[in-house]
GROMACS .gro file of C-alpha atoms in nm:
model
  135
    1UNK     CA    1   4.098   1.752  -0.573
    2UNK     CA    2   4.193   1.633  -0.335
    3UNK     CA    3   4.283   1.304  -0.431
    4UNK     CA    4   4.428   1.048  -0.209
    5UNK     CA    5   4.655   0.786  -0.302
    6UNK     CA    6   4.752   0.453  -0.147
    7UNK     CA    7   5.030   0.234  -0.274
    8UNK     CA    8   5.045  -0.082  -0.038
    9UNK     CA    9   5.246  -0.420  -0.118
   10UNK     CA   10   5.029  -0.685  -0.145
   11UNK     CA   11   5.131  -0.912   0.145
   12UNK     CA   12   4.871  -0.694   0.364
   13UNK     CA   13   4.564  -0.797   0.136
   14UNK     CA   14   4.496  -1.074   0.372
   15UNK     CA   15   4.519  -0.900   0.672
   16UNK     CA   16   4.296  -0.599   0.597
   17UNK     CA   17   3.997  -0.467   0.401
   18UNK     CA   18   4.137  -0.197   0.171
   19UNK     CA   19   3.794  -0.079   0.014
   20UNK     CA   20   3.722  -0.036   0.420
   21UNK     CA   21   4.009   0.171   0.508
   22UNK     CA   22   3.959   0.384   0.174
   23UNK     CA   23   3.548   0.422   0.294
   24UNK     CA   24   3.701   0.540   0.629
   25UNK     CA   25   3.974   0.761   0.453
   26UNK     CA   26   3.702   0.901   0.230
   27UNK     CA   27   3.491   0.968   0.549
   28UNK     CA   28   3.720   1.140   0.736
   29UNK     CA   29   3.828   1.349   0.458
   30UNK     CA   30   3.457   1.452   0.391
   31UNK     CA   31   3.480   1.541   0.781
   32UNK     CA   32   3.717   1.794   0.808
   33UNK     CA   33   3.614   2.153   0.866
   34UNK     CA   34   3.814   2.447   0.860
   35UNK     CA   35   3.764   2.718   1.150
   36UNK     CA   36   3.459   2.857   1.071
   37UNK     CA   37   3.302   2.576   1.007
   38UNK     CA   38   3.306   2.492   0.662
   39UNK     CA   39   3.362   2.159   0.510
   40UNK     CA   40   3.717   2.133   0.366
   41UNK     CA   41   3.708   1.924   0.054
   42UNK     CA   42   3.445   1.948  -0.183
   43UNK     CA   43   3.248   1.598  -0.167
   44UNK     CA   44   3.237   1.522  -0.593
   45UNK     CA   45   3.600   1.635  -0.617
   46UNK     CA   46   3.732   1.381  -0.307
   47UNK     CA   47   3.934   1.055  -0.398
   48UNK     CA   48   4.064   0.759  -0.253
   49UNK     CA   49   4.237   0.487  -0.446
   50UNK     CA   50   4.455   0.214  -0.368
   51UNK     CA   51   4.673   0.010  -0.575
   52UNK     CA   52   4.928  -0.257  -0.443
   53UNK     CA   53   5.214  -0.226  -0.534
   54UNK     CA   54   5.344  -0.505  -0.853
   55UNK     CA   55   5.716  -0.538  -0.741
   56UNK     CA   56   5.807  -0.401  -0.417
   57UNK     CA   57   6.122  -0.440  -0.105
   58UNK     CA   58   6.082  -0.345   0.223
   59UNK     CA   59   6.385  -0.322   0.477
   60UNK     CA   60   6.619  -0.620   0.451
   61UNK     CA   61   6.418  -0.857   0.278
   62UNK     CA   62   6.483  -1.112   0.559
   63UNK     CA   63   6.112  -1.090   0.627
   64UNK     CA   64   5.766  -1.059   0.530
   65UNK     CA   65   5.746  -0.709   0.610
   66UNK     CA   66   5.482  -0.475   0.456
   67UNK     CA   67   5.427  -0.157   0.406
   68UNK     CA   68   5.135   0.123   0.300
   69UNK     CA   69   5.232   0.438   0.158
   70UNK     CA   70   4.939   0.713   0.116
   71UNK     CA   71   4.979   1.029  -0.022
   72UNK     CA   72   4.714   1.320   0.005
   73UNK     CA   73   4.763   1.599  -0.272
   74UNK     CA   74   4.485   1.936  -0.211
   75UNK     CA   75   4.538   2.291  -0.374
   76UNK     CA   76   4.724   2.513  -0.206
   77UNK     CA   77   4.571   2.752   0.014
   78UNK     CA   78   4.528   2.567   0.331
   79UNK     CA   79   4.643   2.711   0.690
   80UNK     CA   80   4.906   2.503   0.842
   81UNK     CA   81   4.764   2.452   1.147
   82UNK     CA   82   4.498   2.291   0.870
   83UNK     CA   83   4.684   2.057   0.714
   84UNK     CA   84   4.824   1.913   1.031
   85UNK     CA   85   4.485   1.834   1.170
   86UNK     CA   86   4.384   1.687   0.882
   87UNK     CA   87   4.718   1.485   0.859
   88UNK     CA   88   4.612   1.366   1.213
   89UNK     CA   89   4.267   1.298   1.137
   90UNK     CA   90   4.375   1.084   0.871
   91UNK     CA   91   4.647   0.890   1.037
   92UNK     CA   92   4.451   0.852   1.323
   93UNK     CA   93   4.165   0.679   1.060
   94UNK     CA   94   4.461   0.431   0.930
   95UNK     CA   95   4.568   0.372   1.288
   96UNK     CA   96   4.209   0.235   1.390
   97UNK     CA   97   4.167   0.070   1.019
   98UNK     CA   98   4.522  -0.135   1.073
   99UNK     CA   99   4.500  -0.201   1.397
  100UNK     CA  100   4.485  -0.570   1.364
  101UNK     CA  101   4.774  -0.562   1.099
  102UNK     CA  102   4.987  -0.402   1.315
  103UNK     CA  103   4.935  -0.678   1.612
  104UNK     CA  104   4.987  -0.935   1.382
  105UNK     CA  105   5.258  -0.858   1.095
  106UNK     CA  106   5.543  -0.606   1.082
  107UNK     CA  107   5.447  -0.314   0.876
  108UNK     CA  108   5.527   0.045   0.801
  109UNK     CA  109   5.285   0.333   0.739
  110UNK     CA  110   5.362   0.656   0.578
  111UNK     CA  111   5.148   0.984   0.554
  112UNK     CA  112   5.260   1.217   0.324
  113UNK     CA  113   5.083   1.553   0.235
  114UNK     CA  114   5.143   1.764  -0.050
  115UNK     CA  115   5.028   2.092  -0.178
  116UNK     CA  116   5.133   2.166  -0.487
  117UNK     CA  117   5.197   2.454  -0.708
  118UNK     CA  118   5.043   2.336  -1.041
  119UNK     CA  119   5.129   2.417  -1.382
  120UNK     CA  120   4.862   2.241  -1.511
  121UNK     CA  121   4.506   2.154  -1.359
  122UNK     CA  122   4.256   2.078  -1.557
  123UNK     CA  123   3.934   1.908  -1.436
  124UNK     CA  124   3.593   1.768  -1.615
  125UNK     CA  125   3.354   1.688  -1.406
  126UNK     CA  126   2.978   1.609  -1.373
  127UNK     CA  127   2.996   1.492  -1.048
  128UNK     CA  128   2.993   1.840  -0.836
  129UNK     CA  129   2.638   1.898  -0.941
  130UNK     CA  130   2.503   1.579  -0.751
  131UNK     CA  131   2.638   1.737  -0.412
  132UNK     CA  132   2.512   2.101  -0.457
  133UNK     CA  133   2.777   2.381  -0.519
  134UNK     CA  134   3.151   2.322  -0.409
  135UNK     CA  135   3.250   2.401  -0.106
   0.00000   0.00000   0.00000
């Protein structure tokens, strides 16, 4: 954790690099501190994948509208004032990323954050021991 999703239809494949805008997601993700300092997500436990979307509608289906849908789900725990700056940080990211999609094509972006209580979480992992100790 945390792992962020992106569901996206299709019909913004030519208008945008989506193994960029994950890079830059996973970037600024790996960015964010809390108040003292610390690095927020653990490096080997931080996600970003994309999949577009097989069958999708967006609005009226009088156009070739498009949409992107991401969805970043972290363990509980976090401050508020937290998880709005990273909510910001990240939709800033997509902002800059899309910028050219959004000057050219109709589109609609959503950010959605969730912190869940989990009734199950199981992990296996060798990839924590590659960045040093999690954070």
């Amino acid at each position: 954790m945390p792992h962020l999703v992106v569901l996206y239809s299709p019909n913004v494949e030519p208008a945008t690099d989506m193994g960029a805008l994950c890079r830059q997601l996973s970037d600024t993700m790996l960015a964010q501190r809390d108040d003292a300092g610390k690095q927020v997500f653990p490096t080997g436990g931080t996600r970003v994948l994309a999949f577009a979307a097989a069958h999708y509608a967006v609005a009226d289906h009088q156009g070739d509208y498009a949409f992107i849908y991401l969805n970043l789900r972290m363990a509980k725990g976090r401050p508020a004032a937290l998880q709005q700056r990273i909510g910001e940080a990240l939709i800033a990211a997509v902002r800059e990323q899309l910028a050219p999609v959004f000057g050219s094509r109709p589109i609609g972006v959503t950010l959605q954050i969730d912190e869940g209580h989990e009734v199950f979480d199981a992990k296996h992992s060798n990839l924590h021991p590659l960045f040093g100790p999690p954070v």
